[in-house]
Short mmCIF file of C-alpha atoms and ligand atoms in Angstrom, two decimals:
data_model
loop_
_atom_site.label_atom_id
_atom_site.label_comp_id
_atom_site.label_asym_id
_atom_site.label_seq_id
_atom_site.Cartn_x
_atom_site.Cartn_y
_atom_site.Cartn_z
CA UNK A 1268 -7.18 7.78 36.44
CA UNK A 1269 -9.88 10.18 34.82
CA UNK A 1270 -9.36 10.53 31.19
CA UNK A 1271 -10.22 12.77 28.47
CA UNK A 1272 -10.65 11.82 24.57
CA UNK A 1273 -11.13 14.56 22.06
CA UNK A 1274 -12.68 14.14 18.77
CA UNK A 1275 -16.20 12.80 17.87
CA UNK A 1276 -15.94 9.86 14.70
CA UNK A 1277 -15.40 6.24 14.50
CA UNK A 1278 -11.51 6.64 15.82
CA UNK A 1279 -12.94 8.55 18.74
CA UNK A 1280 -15.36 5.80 19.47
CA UNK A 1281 -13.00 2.73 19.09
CA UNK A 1282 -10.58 4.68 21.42
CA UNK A 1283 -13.03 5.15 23.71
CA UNK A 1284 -14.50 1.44 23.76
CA UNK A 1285 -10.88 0.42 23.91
CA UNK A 1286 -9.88 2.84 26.93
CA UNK A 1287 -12.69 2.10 29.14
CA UNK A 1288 -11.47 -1.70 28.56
CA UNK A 1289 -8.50 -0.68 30.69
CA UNK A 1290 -8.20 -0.81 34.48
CA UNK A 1291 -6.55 1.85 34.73
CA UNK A 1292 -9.35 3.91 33.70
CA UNK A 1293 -11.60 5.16 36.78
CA UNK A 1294 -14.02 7.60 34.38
CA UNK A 1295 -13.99 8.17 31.08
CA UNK A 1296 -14.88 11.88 29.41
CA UNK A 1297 -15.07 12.44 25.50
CA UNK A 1298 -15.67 15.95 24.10
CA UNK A 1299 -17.33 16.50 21.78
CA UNK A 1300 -18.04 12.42 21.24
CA UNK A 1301 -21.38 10.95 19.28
CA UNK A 1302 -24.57 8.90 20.56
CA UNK A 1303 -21.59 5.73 20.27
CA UNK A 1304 -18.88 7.25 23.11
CA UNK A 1305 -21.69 7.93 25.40
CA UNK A 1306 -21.97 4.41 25.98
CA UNK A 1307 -17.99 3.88 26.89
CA UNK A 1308 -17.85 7.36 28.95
CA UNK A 1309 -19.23 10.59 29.38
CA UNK A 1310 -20.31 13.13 26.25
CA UNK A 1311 -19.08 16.76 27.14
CA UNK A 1312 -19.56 19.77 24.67
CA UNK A 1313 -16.75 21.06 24.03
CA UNK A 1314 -14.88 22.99 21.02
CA UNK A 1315 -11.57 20.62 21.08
CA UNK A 1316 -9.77 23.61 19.67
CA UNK A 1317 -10.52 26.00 22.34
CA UNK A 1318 -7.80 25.09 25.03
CA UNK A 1319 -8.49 27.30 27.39
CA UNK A 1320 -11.78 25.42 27.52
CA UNK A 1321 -10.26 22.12 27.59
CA UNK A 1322 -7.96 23.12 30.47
CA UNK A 1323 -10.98 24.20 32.73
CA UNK A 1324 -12.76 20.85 31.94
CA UNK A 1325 -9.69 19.33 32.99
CA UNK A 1326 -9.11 20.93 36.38
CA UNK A 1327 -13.41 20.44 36.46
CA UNK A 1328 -13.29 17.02 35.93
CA UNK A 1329 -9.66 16.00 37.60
CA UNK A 1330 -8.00 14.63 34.55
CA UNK A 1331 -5.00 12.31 34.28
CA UNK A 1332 -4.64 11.90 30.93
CA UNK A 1333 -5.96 13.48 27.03
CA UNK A 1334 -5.91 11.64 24.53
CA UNK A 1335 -6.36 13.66 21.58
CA UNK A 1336 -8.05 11.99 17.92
CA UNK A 1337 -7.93 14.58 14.98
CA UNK A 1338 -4.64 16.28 13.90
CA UNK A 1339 -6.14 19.91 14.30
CA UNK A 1340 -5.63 20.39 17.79
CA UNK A 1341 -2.28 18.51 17.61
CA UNK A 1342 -0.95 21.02 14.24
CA UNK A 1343 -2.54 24.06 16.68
CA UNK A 1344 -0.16 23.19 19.82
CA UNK A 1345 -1.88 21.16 21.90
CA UNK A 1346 0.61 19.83 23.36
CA UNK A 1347 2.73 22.57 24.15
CA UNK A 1348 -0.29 24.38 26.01
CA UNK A 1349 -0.31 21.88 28.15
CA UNK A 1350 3.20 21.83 28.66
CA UNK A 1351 3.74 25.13 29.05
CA UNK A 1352 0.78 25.69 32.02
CA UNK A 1353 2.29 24.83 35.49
CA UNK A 1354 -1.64 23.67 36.51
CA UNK A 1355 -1.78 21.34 33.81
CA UNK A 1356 1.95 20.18 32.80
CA UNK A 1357 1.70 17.23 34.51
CA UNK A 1358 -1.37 15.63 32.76
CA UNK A 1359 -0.47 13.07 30.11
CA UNK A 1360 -1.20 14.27 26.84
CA UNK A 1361 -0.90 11.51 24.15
CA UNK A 1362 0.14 13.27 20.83
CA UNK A 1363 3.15 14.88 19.39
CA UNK A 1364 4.22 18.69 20.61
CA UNK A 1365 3.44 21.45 17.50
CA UNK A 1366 6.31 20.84 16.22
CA UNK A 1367 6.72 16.99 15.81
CA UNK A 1368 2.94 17.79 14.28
CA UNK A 1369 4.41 19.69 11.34
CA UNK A 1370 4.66 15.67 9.79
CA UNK A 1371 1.43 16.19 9.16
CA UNK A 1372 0.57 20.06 9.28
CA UNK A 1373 3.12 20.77 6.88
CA UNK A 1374 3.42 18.93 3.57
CA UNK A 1375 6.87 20.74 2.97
CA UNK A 1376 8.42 20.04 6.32
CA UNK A 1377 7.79 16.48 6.03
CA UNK A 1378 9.41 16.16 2.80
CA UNK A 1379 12.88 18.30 3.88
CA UNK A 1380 12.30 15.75 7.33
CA UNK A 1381 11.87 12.69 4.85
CA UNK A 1382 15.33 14.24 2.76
CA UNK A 1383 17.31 15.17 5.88
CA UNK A 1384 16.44 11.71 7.25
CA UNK A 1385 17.12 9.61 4.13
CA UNK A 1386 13.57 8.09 3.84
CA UNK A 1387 12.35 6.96 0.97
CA UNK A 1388 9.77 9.14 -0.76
CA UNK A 1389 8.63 10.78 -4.18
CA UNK A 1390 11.12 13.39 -5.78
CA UNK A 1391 9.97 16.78 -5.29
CA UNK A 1392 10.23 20.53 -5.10
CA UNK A 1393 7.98 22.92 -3.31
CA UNK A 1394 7.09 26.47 -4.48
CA UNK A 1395 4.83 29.30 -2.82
CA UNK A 1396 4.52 33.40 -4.23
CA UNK A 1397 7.99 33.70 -4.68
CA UNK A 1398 9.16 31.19 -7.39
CA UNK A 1399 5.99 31.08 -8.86
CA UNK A 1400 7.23 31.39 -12.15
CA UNK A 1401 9.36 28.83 -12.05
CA UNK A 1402 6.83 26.18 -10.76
CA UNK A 1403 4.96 27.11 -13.82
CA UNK A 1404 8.10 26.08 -16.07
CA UNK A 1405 8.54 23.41 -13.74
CA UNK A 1406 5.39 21.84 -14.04
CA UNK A 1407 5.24 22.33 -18.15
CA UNK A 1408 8.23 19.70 -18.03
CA UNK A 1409 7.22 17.44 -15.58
CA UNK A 1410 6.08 13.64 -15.97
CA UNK A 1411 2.61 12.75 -15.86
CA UNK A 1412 0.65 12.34 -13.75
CA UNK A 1413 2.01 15.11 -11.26
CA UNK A 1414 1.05 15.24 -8.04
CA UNK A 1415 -0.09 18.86 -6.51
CA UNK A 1416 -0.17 19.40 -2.12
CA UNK A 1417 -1.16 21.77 -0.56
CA UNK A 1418 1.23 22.64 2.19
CA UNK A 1419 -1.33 22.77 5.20
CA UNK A 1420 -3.65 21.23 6.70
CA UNK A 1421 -7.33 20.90 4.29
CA UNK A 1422 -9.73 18.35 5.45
CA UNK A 1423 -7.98 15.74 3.38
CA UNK A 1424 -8.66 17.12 0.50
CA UNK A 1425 -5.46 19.90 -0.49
CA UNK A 1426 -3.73 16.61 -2.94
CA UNK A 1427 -4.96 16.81 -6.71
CA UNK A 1428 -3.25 14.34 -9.51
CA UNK A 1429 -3.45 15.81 -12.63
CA UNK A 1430 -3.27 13.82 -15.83
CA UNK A 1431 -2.04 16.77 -17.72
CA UNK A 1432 -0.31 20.27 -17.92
CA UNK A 1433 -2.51 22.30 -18.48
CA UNK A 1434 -4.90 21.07 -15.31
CA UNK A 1435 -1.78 21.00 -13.22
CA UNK A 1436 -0.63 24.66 -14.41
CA UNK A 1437 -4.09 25.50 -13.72
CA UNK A 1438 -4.37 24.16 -10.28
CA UNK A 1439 -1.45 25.96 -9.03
CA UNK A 1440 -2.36 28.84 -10.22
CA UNK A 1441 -5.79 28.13 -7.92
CA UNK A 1442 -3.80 26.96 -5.45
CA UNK A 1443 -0.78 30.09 -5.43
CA UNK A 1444 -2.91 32.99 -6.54
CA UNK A 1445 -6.05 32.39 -5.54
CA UNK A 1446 -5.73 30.38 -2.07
CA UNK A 1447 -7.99 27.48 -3.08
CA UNK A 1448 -6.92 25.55 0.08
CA UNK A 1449 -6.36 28.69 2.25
CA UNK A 1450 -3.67 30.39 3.45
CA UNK A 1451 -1.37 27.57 4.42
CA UNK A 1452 -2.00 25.99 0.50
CA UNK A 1453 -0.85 28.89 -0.78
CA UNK A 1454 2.45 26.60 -0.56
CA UNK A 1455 2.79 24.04 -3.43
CA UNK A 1456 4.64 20.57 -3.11
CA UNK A 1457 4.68 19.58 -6.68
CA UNK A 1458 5.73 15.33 -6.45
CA UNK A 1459 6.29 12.11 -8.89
CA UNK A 1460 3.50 10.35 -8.92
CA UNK A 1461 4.12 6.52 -8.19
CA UNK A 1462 2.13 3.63 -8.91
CA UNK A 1463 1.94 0.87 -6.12
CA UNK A 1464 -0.92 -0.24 -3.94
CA UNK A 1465 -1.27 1.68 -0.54
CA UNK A 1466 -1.52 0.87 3.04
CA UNK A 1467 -1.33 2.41 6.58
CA UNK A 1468 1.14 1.58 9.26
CA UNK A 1469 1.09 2.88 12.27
CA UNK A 1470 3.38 2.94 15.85
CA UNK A 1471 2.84 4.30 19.12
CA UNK A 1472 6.10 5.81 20.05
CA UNK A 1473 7.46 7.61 23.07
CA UNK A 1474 9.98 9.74 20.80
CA UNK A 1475 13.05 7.30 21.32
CA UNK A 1476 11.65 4.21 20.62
CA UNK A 1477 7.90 2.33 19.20
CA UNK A 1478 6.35 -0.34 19.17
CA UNK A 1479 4.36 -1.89 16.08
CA UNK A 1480 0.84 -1.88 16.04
CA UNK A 1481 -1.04 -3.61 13.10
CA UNK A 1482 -1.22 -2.53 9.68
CA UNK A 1483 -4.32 -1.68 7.92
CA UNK A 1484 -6.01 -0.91 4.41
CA UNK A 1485 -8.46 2.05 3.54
CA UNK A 1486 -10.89 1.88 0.80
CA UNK A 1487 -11.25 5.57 0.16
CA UNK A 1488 -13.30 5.91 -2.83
CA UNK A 1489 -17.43 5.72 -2.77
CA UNK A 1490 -17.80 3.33 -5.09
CA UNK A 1491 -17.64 -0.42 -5.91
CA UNK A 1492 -14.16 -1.43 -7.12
CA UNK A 1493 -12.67 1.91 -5.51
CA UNK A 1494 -14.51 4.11 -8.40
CA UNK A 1495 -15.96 7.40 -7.91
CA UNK A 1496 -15.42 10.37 -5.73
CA UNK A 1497 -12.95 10.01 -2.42
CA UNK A 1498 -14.20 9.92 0.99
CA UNK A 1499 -12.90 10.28 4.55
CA UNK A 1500 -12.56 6.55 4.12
CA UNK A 1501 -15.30 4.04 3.01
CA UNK A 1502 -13.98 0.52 5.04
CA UNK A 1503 -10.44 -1.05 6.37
CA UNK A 1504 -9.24 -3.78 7.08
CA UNK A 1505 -6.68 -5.68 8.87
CA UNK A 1506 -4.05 -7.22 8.25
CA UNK A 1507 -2.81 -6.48 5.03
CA UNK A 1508 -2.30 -9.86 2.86
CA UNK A 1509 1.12 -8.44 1.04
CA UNK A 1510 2.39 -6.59 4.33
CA UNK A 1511 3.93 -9.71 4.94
CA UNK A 1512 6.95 -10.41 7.09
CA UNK A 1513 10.13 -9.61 4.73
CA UNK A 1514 8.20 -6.27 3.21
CA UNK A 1515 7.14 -5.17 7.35
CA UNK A 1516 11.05 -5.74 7.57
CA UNK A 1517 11.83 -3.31 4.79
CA UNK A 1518 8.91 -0.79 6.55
CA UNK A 1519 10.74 -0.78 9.87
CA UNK A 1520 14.05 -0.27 8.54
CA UNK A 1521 13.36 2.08 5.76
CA UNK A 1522 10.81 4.30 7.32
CA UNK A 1523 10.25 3.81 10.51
CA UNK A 1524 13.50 3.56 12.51
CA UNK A 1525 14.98 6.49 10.23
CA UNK A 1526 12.09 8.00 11.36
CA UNK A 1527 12.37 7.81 14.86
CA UNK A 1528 16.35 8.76 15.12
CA UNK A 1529 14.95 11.46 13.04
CA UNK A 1530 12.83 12.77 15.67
CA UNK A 1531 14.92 12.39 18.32
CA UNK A 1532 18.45 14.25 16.36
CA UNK A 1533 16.26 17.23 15.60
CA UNK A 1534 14.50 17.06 19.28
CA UNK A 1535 10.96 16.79 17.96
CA UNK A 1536 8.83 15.86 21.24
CA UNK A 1537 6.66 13.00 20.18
CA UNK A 1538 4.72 10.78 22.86
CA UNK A 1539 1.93 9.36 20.33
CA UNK A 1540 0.38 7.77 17.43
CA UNK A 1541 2.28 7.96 14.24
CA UNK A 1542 0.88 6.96 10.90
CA UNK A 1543 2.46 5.99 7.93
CA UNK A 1544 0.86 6.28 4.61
CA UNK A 1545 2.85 3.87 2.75
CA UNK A 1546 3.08 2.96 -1.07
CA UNK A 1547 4.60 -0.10 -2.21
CA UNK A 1548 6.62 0.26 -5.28
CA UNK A 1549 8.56 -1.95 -6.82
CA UNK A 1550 7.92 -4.76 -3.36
CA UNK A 1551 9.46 -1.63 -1.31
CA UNK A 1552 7.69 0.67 1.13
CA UNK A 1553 8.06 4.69 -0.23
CA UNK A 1554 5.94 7.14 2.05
CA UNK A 1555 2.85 8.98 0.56
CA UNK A 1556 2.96 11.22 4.08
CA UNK A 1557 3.00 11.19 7.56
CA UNK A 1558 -0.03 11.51 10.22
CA UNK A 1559 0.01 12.68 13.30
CA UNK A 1560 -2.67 10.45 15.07
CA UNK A 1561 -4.50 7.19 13.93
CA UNK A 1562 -6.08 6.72 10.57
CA UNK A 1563 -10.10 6.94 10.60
CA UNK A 1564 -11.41 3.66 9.58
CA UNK A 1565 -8.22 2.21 10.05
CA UNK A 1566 -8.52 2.61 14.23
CA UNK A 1567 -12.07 0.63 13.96
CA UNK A 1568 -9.97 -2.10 12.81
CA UNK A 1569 -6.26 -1.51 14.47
CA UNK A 1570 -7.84 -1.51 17.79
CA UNK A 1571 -9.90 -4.28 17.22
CA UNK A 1572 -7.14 -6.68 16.49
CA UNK A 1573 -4.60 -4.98 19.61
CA UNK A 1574 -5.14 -7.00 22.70
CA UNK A 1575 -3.00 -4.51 24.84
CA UNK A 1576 -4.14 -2.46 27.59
CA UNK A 1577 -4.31 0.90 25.69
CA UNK A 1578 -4.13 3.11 29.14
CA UNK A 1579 -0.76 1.04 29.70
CA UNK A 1580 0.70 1.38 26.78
CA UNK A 1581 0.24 5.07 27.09
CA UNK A 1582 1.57 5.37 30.82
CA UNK A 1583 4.64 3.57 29.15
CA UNK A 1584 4.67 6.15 26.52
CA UNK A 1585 4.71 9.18 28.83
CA UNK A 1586 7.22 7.73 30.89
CA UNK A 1587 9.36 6.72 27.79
CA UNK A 1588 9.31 3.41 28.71
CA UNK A 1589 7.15 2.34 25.35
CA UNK A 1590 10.42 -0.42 24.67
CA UNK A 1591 9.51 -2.19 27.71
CA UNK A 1592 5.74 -3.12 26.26
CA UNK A 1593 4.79 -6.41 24.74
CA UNK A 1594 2.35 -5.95 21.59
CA UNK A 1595 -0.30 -8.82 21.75
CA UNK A 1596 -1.91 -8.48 18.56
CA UNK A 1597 -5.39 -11.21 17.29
CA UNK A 1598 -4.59 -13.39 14.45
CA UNK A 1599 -7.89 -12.65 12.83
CA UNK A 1600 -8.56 -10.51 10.65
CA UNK A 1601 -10.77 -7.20 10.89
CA UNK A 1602 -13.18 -5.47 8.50
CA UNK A 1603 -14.78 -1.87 9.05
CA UNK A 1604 -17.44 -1.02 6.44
CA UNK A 1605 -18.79 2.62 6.99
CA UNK A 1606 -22.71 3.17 6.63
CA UNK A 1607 -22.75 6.80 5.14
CA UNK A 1608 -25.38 9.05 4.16
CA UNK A 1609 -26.94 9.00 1.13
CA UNK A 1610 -25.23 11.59 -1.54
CA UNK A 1611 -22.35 11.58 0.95
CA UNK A 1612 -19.69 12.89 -0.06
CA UNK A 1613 -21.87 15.31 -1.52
CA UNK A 1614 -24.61 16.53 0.00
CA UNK A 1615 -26.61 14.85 2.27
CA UNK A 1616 -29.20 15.48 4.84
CA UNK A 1617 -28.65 14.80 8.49
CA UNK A 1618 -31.41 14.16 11.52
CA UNK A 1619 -32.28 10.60 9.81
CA UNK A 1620 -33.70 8.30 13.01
CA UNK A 1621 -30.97 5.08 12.85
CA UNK A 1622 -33.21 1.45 13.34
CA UNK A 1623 -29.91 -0.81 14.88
CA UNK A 1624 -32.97 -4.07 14.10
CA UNK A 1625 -32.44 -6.86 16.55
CA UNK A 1626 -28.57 -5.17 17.52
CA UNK A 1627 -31.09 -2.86 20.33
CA UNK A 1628 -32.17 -6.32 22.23
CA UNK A 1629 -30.30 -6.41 25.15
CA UNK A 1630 -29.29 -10.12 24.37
CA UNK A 1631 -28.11 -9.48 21.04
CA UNK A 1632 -26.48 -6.72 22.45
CA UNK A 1633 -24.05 -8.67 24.54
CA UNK A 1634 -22.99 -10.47 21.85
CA UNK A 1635 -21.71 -7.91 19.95
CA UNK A 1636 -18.81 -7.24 21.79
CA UNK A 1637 -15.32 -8.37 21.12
CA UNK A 1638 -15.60 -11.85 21.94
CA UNK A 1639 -18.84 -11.70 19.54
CA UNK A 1640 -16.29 -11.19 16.63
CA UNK A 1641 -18.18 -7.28 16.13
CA UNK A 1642 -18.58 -3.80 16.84
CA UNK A 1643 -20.54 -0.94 15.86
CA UNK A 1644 -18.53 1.91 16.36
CA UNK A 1645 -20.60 5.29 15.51
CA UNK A 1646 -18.91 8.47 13.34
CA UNK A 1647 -21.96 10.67 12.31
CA UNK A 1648 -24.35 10.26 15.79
CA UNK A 1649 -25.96 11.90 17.86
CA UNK A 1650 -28.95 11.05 20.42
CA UNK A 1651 -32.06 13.29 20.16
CA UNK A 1652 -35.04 12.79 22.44
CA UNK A 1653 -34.04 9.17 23.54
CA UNK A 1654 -33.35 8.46 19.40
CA UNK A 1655 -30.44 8.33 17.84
CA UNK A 1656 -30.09 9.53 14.71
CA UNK A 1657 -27.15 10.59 11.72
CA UNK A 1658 -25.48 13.63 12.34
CA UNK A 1659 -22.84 13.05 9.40
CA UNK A 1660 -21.50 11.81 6.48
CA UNK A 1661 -19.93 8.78 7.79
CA UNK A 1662 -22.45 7.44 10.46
CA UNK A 1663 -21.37 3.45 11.24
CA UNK A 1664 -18.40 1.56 11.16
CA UNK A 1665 -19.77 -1.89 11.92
CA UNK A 1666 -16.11 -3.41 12.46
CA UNK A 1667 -16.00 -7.55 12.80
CA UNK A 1668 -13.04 -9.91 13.34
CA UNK A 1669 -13.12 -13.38 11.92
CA UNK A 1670 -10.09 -16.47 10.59
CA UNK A 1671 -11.04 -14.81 7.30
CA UNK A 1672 -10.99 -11.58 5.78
CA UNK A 1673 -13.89 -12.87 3.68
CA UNK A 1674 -15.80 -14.27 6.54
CA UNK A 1675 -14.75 -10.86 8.69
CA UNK A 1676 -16.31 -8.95 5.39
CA UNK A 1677 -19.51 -11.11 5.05
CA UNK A 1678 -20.48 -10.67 8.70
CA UNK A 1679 -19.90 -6.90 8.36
CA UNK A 1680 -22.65 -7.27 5.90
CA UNK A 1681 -24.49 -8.95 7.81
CA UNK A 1682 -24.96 -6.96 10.81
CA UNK A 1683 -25.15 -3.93 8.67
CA UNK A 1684 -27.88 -5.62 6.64
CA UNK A 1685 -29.80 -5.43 10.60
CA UNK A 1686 -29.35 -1.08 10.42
CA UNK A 1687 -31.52 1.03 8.74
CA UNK A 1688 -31.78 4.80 8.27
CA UNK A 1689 -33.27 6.24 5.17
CA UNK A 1690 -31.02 6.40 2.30
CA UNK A 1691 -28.25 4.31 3.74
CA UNK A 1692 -25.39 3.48 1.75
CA UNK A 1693 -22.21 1.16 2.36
CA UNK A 1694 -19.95 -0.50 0.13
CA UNK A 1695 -20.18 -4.77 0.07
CA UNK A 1696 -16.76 -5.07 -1.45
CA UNK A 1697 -14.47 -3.89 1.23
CA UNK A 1698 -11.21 -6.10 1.02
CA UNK A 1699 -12.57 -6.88 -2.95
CA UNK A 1700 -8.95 -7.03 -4.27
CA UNK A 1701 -7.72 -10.03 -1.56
CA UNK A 1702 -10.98 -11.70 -1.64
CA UNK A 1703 -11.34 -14.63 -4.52
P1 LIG B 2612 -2.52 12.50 1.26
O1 LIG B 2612 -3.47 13.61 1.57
O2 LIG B 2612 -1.06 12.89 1.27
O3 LIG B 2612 -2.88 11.28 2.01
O4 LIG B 2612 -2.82 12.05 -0.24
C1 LIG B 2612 -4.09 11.55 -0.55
C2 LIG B 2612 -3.95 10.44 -1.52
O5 LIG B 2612 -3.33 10.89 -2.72
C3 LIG B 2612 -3.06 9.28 -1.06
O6 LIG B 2612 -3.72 8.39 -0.22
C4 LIG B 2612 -2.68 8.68 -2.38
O7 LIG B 2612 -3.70 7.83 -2.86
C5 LIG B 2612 -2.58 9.87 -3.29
N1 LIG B 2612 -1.18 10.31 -3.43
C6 LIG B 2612 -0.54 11.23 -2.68
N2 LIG B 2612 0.73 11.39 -3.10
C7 LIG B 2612 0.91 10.53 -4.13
C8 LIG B 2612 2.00 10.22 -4.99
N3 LIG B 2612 3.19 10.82 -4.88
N4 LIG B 2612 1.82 9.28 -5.94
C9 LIG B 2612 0.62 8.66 -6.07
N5 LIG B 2612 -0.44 8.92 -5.31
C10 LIG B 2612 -0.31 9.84 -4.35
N1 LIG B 2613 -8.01 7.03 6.65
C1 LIG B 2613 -7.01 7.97 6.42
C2 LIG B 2613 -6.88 9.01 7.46
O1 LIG B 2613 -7.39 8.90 8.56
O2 LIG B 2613 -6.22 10.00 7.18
#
C-alpha cells in the first residue's frame, strides 16, 4: 500500500522511519516532510491544510492510507473530507473525525466531555463575551495560582498560570476583549491549578477499544533543571520511572477506559492516536488535556521503544479490530534530546549548514539504526544544494535506547556532541530528576 504522512517535525520523521519499517508499505510520501523523511520516503510540497490539494495528490500518487501528524488538519475536518468524498472514502485516514478532534480543538468541550464522562480533572468554569463580568468576580476569589485556556487551538501557547489577581484579571481581559489568542480564545476556561509531576500517555484506538502504547516524559522548558521559557518540547523520554504498574492501573481505569465508552456513547468517530496529558496528584492520574495525535518529542521516543508493525496496527484500527493486536514494547529505555537553534524560542536565524561529524560515513551510518541503540530524527531541516541545513527552531532529536535511562541520556550526548551547526543548543540534563 502507498501511504501518505502529513506534517514536517521530529513526530513526522519517527513516523515515517517507523512506517517504511513495515511490509505493508510499498512507497512512502510525506508532505511537507524535512531533509530527515526524505530518507524514509518521498518529500512532496504540499500545504497539509489545503484538502483539496491533498485529495489530488492522493488520486496522483494512488494512496492507501494518510496518516496525519499535527492536530490542525485533524481540528479543521480532515477526516470528514475524506469521508464525505465518494473518490476518496475508502482511503484509511488515521486520526479522529472533527468532532472527536474537539478533545483537543476545544479546551471547553473537553472539560464538559471530561464532566459528562466522570474523568478526573481540575474544577472549572468557562466564560466568553457574555458572562464576562462574572469571570472577573470569579477570578478576584479564586485560589492561586489560577490557570487561564484559551478555548482553541494556539500553537501551544493559549495556557497562562498566573500567580496573582490582578495578572489573571488582566489576562482575561487580553484574552476576552482583546482576542490575544484569536478568535477561538476569545473563550476562557478558568481551572485549579494542581501540583503533581506530569507525563504523557498515549493509545491508539479504533473508537471501541485501544491498545497501550508506552508512556513518555517531556522536558518543556529551555533551560537546565526545567528553568526558563517553554518550548515545543526540549527532550523525552521513555518509560516513566513512577508510571509504574499499580499507578498505569489507575490511568487505564480512571482516564482511559471512561474515555473510550465516552467516545463511543456520544458517537465520536475516532480511528487514531490519543494523548493523554496526565498529572499525578496525590499518586493518582488527573488529566491536564487531551491531544488528538502523538506528542512531539514524545513520538521520537514512543516509537522507538514499540516493536509493532505500525502499518498493522493501523489496518487493525480501520477495521476496528485494534483488540485483536499484541503490543510488543523494548524494555530499554529511550531518550530524545532536541538540538535547537540558538535564541530559540526566541528568535533565531535559520539557513545554518548542519556538520552530522563522523554520523555522514556510510559505516557509521549503519550503525545508527535501531539495533545501534540511536536515531537522529530531524524537526527543523531542510536540504539546499546537496546541504542540509536548519530550517527551525527545533532541528534534531537524536533519540537512543539503552538498559539505562542514564546510559540512553549519555549516548544522546554523545552523538549529539558529533553535530554541529553554528549556535547549537541542547539541554544535557534530559531525564535530570530520575537520574542519581
Ligand atoms: P496544555 O496546553 O493544556 O498542555 O497546558 C500546558 C501546560 O500547562 C501543561 O503541560 C501543564 O504544565 C500546565 N497546566 C495546564 N493546566 C494545568 C493545571 N490545571 N494545573 C497545573 N498546570 C497546568
Ligand atoms: N510534547 C507535547 C505535545 O506534543 O503537545
Amino acid at each position: 500500500m502507498n501511504i501518505l504522512i502529513l506534517g514536517g517535525g521530529g513526530r513526522e520523521h519517527a513516523l515515517a522511519w517507523k512506517i517504511k519499517q513495515s511490509t505493508s508499505c510499498t512507497k512512502l510520501f510525506i508532505a511537507p516532510g524535512n531533509a530527515g523523511t526524505a530518507q524514509s520516503g518521498e518529500n512532496i510540497d504540499a500545504n497539509i491544510n489545503d484538502f483539496d490539494a491533498i485529495k489530488k495528490l492522493c488520486l496522483k500518487k494512488k494512496i492507501g492510507m494518510v496518516v496525519i501528524g499535527p492536530e490542525d488538519p485533524l481540528v479543521n475536518g480532515i477526516y470528514d473530507f475524506f469521508k464525505n468524498d465518494e473518490e476518496i472514502k475508502d482511503i484509511i485516514v488515521i486520526g479522529p473525525s472533527k468532532e472527536a478532534a474537539q478533545l483537543e480543538g476545544s479546551k471547553a468541550f473537553a472539560k464538559a466531555f471530561m464532566m459528562r464522562h466522570n474523568i478526573p480533572t481540575a474544577g472549572y468554569k468557562e466564560f466568553d463575551e457574555s458572562n464576562y463580568l462574572d469571570g472577573l468576580e470569579y477570578l478576584k476569589k479564586h485560589s492561586l495560582p489560577v490557570v487561564l485556556k484559551a478555548d482553541g487551538l494556539a500553537a501551544g501557547k493559549g495556557v497562562l498560570i498566573c500567580q496573582n489577581h490582578i495578572e489573571a484579571m488582566s489576562e482575561f481581559e487580553l484574552m476576552i476583549q482583546r482576542a490575544k489568542f484569536g478568535e477561538a480564545g476569545k473563550k476562557v476556561v478558568v481551572e485549579e491549578f494542581l501540583k503533581g509531576i506530569e507525563l504523557s500517555v498515549f493509545v491508539l484506538t479504533d473508537g471501541k477499544k485501544f491498545v497501550l502504547l508506552p508512556e513518555a516524559k517531556d522536558y518543556k522548558r529551555i533551560g537546565k533543571n526545567d528553568t526558563g521559557l517553554n518550548t515545543g518540547g526540549m527532550g523525552a523520554i521513555s518509560p516513566v520511572p513512577f508510571a509504574h504498574e499499580a499507578f498505569m492501573q489507575s490511568v487505564i481505569e480512571k482516564v482511559i477506559e471512561p474515555t473510550i465508552l465516552g467516545l463511543q456513547k456520544e458517537n465520536l468517530e475516532y480511528k487514531g492516536f490519543l494523548f493523554f496529558g496526565l498529572i499525578k496528584v496525590d499518586g493518582e492520574p488527573m488529566v491536564i488535556e487531551y491531544n488528538c495525535r502523538l506528542g512531539d518529542p514524545e513520538a521520537e521516543v514512543v516509537l522507538l521503544r514499540l516493536k509493532n508493525d505500525l502499518v498493522q496496527l493501523f489496518e487493525a484500527t480501520s477495521r476496528q479490530r485494534i483488540h485483536e493486536e499484541k503490543i510488543l514494547i523494548d524494555s530499554r529505555s529511550a531518550a530524545a534530546i532536541m538540538a535547537v537553534s540558538g535564541g530559540y524560542p526566541g528568535e533565531y536565524e535559520k539557513g545554518k549548514q548542519i556538520d552530522f561529524g563522523y554520523l555522514e560515513n556510510p559505516e557509521a551510518k549503519k550503525s545508527i539504526d535501531v539495533d545501534g541503540g540511536v536515531m537522529v530524527f530531524h524537526a527543523g531541516t531542510v536540504k539546499r544544494d546537496n546541504e542540509i541545513v536548519t530550517c527551525g527552531g527545533r532541528v534534531l532529536a537524536v533519540s537512543s535506547l539503552a538498559d539505562t535511562l542514564a546510559e540512553a541520556v549519555e549516548l544522546s550526548i554523545e552523538i549529539l556532541s558529533q553535530i554541529y551547526f553554528e549556535d547549537m543548543y541542547f539541554r544535557k540534563d534530559i531525564g535530570f530528576e530520575f537520574i542519581s
